[in-house]
CSV table of C-alpha atoms and ligand atoms in Angstrom, one decimal:
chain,number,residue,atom,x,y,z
A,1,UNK,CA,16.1,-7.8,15.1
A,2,UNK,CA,14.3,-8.8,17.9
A,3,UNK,CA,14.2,-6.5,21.0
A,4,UNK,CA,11.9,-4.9,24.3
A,5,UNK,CA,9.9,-2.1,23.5
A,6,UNK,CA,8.9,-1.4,27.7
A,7,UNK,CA,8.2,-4.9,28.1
A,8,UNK,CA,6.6,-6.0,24.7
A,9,UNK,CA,8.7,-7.9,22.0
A,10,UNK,CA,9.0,-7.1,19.3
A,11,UNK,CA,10.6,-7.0,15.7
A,12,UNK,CA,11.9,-4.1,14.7
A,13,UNK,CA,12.7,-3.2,10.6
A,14,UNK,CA,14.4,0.5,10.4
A,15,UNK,CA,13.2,2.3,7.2
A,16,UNK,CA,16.3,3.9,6.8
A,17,UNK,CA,16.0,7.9,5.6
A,18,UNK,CA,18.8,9.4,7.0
A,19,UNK,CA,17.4,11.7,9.9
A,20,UNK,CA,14.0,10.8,9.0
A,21,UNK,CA,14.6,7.5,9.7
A,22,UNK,CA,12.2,5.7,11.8
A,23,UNK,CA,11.3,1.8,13.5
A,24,UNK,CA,8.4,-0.6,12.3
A,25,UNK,CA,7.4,-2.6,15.1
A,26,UNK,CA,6.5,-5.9,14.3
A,27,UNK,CA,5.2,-8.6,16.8
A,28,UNK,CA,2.3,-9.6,18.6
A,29,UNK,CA,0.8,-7.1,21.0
A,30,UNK,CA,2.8,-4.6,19.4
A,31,UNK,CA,0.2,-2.0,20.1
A,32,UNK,CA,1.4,-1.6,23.7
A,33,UNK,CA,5.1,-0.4,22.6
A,34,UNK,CA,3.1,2.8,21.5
A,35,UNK,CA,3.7,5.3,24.1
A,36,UNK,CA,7.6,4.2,23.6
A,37,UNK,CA,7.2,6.1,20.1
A,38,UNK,CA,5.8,9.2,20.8
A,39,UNK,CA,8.0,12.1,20.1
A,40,UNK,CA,9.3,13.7,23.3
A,41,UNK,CA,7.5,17.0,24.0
A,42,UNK,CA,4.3,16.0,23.0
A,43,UNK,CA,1.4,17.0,24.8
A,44,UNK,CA,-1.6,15.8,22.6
A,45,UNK,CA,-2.1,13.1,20.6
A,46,UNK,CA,-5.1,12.7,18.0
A,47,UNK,CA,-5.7,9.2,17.4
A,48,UNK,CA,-7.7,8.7,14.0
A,49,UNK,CA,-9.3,5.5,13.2
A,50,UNK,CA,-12.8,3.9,11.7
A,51,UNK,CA,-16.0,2.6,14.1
A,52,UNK,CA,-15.2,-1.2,12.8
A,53,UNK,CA,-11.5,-1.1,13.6
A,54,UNK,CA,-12.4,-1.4,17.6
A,55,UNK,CA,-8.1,-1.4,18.3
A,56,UNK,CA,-7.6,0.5,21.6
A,57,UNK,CA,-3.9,2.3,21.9
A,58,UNK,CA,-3.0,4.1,24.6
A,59,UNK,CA,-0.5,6.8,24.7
A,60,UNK,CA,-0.5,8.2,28.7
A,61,UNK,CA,-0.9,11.8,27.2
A,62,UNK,CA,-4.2,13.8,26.3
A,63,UNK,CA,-5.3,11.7,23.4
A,64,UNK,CA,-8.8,12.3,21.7
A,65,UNK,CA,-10.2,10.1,19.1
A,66,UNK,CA,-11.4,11.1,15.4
A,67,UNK,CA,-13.6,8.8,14.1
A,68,UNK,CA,-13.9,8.9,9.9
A,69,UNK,CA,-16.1,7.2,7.5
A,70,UNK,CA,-15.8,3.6,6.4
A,71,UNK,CA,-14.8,2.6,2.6
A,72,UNK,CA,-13.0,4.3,-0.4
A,73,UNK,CA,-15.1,7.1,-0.1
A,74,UNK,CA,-14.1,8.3,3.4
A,75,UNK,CA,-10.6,8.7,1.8
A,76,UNK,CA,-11.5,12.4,0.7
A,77,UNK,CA,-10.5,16.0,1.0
A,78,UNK,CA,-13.7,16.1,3.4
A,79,UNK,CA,-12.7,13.9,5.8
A,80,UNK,CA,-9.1,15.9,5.6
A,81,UNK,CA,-11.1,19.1,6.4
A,82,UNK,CA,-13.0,17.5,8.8
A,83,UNK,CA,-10.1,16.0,11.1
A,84,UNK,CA,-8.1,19.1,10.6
A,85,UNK,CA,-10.9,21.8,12.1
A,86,UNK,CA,-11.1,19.0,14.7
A,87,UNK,CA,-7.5,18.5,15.3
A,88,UNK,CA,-7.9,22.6,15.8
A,89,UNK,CA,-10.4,22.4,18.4
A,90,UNK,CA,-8.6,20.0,20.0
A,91,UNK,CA,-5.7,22.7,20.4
A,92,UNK,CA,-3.3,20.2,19.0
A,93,UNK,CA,0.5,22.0,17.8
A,94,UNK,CA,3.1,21.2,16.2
A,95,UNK,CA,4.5,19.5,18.8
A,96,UNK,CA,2.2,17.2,19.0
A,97,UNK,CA,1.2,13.4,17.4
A,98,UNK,CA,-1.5,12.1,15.3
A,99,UNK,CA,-1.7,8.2,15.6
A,100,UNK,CA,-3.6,7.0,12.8
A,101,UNK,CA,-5.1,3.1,14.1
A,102,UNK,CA,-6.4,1.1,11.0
A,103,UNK,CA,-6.0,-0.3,7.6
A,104,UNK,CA,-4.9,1.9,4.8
A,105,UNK,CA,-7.8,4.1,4.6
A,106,UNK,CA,-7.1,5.3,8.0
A,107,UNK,CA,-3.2,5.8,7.2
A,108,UNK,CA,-3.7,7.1,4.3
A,109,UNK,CA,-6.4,9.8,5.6
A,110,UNK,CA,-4.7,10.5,8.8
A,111,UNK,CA,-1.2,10.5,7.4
A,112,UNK,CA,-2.1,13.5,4.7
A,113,UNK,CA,-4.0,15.1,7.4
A,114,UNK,CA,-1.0,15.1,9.3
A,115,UNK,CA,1.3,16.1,6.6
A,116,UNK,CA,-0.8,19.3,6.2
A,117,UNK,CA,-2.1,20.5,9.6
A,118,UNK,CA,0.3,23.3,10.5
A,119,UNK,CA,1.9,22.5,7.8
A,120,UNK,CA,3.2,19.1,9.1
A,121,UNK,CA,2.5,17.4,12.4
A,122,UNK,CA,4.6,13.9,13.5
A,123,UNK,CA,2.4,11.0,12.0
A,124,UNK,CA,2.5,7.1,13.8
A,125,UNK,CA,0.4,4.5,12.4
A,126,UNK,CA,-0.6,1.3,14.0
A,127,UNK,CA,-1.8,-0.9,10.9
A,128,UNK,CA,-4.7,-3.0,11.7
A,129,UNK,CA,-5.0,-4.9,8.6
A,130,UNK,CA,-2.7,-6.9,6.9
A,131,UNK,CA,-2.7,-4.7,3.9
A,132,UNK,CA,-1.7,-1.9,5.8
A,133,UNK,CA,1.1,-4.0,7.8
A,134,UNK,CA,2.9,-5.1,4.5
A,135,UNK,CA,2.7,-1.8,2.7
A,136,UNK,CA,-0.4,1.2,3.0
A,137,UNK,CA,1.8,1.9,6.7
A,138,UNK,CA,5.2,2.0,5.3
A,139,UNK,CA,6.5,4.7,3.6
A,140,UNK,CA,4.8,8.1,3.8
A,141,UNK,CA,2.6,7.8,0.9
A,142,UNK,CA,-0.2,10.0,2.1
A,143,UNK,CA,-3.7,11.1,0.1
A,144,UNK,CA,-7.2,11.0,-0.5
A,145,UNK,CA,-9.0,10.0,-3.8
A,146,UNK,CA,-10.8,12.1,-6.6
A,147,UNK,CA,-13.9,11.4,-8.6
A,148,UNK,CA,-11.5,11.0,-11.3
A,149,UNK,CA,-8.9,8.8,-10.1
A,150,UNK,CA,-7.5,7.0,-6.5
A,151,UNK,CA,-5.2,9.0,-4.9
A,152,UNK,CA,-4.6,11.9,-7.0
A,153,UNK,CA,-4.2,14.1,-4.0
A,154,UNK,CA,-1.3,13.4,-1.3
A,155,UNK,CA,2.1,14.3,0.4
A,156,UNK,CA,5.1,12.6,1.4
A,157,UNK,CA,4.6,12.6,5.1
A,158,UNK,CA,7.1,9.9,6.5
A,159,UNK,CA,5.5,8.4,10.0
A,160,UNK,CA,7.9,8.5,13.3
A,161,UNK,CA,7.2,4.9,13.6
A,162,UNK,CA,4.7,2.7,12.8
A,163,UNK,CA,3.3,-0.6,14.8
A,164,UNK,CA,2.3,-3.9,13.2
A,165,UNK,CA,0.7,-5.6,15.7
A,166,UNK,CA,-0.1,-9.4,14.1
A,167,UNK,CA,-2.5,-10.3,16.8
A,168,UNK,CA,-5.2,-8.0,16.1
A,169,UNK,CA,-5.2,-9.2,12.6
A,170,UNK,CA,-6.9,-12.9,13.8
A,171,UNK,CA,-9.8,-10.6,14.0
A,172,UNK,CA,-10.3,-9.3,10.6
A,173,UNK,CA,-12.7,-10.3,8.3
A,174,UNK,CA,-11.2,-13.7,6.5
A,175,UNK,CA,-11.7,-11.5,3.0
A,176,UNK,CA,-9.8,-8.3,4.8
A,177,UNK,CA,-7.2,-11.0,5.2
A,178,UNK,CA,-7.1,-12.6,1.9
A,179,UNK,CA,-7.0,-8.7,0.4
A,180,UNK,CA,-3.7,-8.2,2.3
A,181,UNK,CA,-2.3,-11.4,0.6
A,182,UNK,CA,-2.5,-10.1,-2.5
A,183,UNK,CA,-0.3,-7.5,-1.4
A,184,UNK,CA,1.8,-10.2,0.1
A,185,UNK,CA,1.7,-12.2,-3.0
A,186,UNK,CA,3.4,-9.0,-5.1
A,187,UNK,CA,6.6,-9.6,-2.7
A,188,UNK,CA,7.1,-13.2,-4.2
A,189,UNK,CA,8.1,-11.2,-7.1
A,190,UNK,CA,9.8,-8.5,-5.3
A,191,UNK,CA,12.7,-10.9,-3.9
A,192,UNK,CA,11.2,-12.3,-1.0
A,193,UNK,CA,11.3,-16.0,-1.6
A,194,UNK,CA,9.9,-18.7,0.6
A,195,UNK,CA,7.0,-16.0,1.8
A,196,UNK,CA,4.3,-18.8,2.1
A,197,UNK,CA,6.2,-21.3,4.8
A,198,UNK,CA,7.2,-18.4,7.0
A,199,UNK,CA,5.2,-18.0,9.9
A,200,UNK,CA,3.0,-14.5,10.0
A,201,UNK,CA,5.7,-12.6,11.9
A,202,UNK,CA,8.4,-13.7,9.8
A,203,UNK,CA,6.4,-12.8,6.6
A,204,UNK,CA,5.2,-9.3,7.9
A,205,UNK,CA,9.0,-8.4,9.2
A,206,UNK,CA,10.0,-10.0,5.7
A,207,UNK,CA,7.7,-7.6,3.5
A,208,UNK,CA,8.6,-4.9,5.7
A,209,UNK,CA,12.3,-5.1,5.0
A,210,UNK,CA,11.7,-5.0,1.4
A,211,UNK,CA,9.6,-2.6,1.1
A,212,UNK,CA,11.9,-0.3,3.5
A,213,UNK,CA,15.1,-1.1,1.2
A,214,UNK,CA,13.1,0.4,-1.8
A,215,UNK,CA,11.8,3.6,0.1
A,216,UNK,CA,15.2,4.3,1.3
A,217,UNK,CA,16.6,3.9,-2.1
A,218,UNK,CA,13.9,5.9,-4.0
A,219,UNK,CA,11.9,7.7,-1.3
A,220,UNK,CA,10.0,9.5,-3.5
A,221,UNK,CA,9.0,7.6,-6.1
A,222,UNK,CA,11.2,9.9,-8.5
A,223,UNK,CA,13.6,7.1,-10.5
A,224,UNK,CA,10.2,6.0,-12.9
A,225,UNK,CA,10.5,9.6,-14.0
A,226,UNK,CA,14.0,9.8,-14.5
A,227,UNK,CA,14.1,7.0,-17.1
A,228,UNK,CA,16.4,4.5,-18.3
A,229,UNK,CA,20.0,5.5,-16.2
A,230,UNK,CA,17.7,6.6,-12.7
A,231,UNK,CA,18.1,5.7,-9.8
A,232,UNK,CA,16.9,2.9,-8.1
A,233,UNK,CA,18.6,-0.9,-7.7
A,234,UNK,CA,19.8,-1.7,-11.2
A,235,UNK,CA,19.4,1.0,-13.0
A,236,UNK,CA,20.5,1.7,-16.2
A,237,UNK,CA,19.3,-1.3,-18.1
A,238,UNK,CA,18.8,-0.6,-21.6
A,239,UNK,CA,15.5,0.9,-22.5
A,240,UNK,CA,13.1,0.4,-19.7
A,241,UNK,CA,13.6,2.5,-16.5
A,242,UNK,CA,14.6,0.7,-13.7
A,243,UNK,CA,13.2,3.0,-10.6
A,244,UNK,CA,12.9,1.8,-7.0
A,245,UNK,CA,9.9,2.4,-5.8
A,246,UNK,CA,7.8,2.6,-8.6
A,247,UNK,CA,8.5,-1.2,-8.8
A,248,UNK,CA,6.5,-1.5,-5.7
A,249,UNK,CA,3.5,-0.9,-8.1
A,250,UNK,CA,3.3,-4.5,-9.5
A,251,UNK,CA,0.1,-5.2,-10.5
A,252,UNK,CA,-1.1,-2.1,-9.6
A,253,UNK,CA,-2.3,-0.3,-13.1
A,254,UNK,CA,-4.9,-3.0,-13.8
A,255,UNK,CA,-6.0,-2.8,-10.4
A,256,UNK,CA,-6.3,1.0,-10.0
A,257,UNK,CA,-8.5,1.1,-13.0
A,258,UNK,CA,-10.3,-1.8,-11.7
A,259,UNK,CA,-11.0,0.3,-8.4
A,260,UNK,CA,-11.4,3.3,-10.6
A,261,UNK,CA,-14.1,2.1,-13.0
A,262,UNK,CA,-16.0,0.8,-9.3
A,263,UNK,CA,-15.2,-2.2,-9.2
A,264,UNK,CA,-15.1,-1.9,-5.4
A,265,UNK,CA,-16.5,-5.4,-4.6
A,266,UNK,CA,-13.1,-6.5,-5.3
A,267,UNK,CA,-10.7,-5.4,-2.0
A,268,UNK,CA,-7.7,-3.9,-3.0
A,269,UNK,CA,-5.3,-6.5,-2.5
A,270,UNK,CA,-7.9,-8.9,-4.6
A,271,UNK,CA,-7.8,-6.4,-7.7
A,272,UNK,CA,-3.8,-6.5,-7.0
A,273,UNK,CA,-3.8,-10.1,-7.3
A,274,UNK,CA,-6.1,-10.3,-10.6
A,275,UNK,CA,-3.4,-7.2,-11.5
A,276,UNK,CA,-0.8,-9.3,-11.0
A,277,UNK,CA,-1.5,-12.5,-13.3
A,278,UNK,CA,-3.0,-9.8,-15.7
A,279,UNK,CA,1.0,-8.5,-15.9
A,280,UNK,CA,3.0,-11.5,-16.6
A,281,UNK,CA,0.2,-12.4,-19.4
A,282,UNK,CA,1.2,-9.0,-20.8
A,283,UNK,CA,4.6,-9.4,-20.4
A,284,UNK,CA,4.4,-13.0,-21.9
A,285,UNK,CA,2.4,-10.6,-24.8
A,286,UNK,CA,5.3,-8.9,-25.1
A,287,UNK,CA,8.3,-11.4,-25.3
A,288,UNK,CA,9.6,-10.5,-21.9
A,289,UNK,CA,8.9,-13.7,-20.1
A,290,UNK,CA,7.7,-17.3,-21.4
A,291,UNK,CA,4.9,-20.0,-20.2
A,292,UNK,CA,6.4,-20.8,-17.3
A,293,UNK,CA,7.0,-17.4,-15.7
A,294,UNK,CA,3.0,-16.9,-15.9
A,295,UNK,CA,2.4,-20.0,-14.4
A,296,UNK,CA,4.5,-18.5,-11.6
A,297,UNK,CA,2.6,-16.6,-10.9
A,298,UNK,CA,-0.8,-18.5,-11.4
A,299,UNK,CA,0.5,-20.2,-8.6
A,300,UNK,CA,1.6,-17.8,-5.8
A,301,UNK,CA,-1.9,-16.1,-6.8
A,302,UNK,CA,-3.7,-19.4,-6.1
A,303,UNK,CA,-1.6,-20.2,-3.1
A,304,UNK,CA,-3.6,-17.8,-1.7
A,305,UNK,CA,-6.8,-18.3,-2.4
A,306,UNK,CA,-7.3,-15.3,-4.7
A,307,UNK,CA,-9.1,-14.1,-7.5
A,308,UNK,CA,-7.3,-13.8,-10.8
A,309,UNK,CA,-10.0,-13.5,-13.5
A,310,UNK,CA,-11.7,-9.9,-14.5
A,311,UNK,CA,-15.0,-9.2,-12.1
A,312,UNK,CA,-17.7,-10.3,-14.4
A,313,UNK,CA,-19.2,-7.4,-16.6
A,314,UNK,CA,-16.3,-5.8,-16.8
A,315,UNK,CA,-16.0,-3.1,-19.4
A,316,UNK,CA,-12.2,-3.5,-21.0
A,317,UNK,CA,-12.6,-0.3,-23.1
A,318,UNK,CA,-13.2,1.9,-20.3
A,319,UNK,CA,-10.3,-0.1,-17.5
A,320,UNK,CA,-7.9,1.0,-20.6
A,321,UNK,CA,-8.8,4.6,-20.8
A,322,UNK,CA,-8.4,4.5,-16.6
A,323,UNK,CA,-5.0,3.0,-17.2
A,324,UNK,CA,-4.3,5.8,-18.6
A,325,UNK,CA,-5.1,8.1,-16.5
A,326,UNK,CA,-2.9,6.3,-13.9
A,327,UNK,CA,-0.6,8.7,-12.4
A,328,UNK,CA,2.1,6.6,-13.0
A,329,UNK,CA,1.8,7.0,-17.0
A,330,UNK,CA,4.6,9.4,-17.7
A,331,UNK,CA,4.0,9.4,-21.6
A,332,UNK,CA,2.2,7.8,-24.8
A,333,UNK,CA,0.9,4.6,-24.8
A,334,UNK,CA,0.4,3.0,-20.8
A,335,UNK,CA,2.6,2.3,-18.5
A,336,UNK,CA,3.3,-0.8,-16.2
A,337,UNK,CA,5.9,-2.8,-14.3
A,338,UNK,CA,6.1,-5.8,-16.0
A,339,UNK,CA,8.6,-8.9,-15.7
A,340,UNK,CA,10.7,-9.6,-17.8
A,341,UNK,CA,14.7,-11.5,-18.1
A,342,UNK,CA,16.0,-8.8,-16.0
A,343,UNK,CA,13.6,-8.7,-13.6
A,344,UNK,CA,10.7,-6.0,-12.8
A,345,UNK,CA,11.1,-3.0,-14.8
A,346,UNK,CA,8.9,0.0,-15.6
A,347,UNK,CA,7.6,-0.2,-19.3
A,348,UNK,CA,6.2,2.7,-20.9
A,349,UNK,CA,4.6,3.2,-24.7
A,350,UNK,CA,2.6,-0.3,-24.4
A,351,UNK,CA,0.0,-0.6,-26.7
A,352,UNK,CA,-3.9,-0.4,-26.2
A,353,UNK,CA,-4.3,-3.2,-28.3
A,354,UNK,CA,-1.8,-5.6,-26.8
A,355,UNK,CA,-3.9,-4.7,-23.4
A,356,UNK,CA,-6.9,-5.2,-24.6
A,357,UNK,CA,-6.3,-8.4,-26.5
A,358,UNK,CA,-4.8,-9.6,-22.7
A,359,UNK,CA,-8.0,-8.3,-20.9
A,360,UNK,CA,-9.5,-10.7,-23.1
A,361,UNK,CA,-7.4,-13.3,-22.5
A,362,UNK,CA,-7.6,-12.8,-19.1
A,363,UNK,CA,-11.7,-13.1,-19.0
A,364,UNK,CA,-14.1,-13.0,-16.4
A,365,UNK,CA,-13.9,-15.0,-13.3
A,366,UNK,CA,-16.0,-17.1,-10.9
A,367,UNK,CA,-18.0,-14.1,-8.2
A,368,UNK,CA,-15.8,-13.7,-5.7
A,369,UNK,CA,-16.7,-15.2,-2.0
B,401,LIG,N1,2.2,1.1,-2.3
B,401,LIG,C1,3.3,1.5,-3.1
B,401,LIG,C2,4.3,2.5,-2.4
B,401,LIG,O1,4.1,2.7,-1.2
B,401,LIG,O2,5.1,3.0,-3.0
């Protein structure tokens, strides 16, 4: 639905959560519909954000700005500490906002920061990147990383609202960009067909609604623990779980571990993509899908321009031991969503050897750009 925020237009996807339900603002210049979200009552708002991101927002209340660290590594329970003692000296209350104005790092950060000062303060994002637009934003997943693993420390902390403003993204980095495609690209296999001829609006508001329909359905990520019978869209196929949310993971266990071993020269939505095609070679492993499934996906990876080979160096021995670490392993063997004639479903019990023989397969790419 298109509609006015003030005088800005704008698209606007409901995540729908019952009386935590909330808008995401979708449109150029989306930014400026800001002040329109900010909770009645509120005196103060705490806007968090990186030096790079250089997005103004203005809220017409006392706002102050919290500046964090750049990277992976200023997603830690220092930063939290940090923007909490000054959210304090601030004299912000539970009344007020935190607006957290960047890419997922920021969200992620400002969004557990948030969820924990006075034990829960009302959280809007405006996502910056592309990557945050189609997914870190939406949804309340909140944390910071560990030595040991990405994200082993968060909250559920849904956001009042949250802005995707698609004209500050011509100004990202063209590799920023590319990483939020791979995040994109996951949606081809998600049910949102005909992504890459829709223009960047459409595609945003189109990623949006489909990741909203799975949050509403499995807000917290609780069907992949249930098991086969959960709940979640179609579940109760025979054998494999078939969770909501957790299916919003595609591609994800490769590149978790890939982030987790270091490999941070590959963005996040790059190891996603590389995730991805590593998937429906296991799958294809398996006897869940056939040639022509991976090829699939060869092609909606290539489509947009990014990587789907193993970073060069890489030690397979060690990504399989950080697979299985992955938070998302509920039992023996690893875990992943993987195709298959049903659709995505969550596999447990897959075998080291069958990874590692697809690792192999997979093999290492061209350096990346
Ligand atoms: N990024 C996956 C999720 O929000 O559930």
């Amino acid at each position: 639905m298109q509609l006015p925020i003030g005088d800005v237009p704008v698209r606007e996807v409901v995540v729908d959560l019952g009386p935590r339900s909330y808008p995401v603002l979708v449109g150029p210049g989306a930014r400026h519909a800001l002040s329109a979200v900010v909770p009645a009552g509120a005196k103060k708002v705490a806007v968090v954000t990186q030096a790079g991101v250089g997005v103004a927002v203005e809220t017409g209340k006392d706002q102050r700005t919290f500046v964090i660290g750049d990277g992976e590594q200023a997603k830690s329970l220092t930063s939290v500490e940090e923007l909490c003692r000054g959210f304090a000296q601030f004299g912000l209350t539970r009344a007020d906002l935190v607006v957290g104005v960047g890419g997922g790092v920021v969200t992620d950060v400002a969004g557990f920061a948030a969820a924990i000062y006075h034990r829960g303060v009302a959280v809007a994002h405006v996502a910056t990147t592309l990557l945050g637009q189609v997914d870190a934003a939406i949804g309340g997943k909140t944390g910071v990383n560990l030595p040991e693993g990405k994200n082993l420390v968060g909250a559920f902390w849904q956001p009042v609202a949250v802005i995707c403003d698609t004209e500050v993204l011509s100004s990202l980095p063209p590799r920023e960009y590319r990483s939020g495609l791979g995040e994109m690209a996951k949606y081809a296999f998600l049910g949102v067909p005909g992504l890459s001829g829709m223009d960047l609006v459409e595609a945003v508001a189109s990623c949006v609604a489909c990741k909203a329909s799975f949050v509403a359905d499995d807000e917290r990520e609780t069907g992949a623990l249930l098991g086969a019978g959960g709940a979640g869209p179609g579940a109760g196929s025979a054998g494999h779980a078939r969770p909501g949310r957790a299916l919003l993971n595609y591609g994800h266990t490769l590149a978790h571990a890939l982030e987790t071993e270091g490999h941070y020269d590959l963005r996040h939505g790059e190891a996603v993509a590389v995730g991805l095609v590593f998937a429906a070679r296991l799958a294809r492993r398996l006897g869940r899908v056939g040639d022509e499934r991976v090829a699939e996906h060869d092609r909606v990876v290539a489509s947009y321009d990014l990587p789907s080979r193993l970073p060069a160096g890489v030690d397979t021995a060690r990504l399989v031991a950080a697979m299985g670490r992955d938070k998302k392993a509920t039992g023996g063997g690893l875990t992943f969503v993987l195709d298959g004639p049903e659709g995505l479903e969550v596999v447990a019990g897959v075998g080291h050897d069958d990874v590692l023989a697809t690792l192999a397969e997979l093999g290492p790419g061209p350096a990346l750009r």
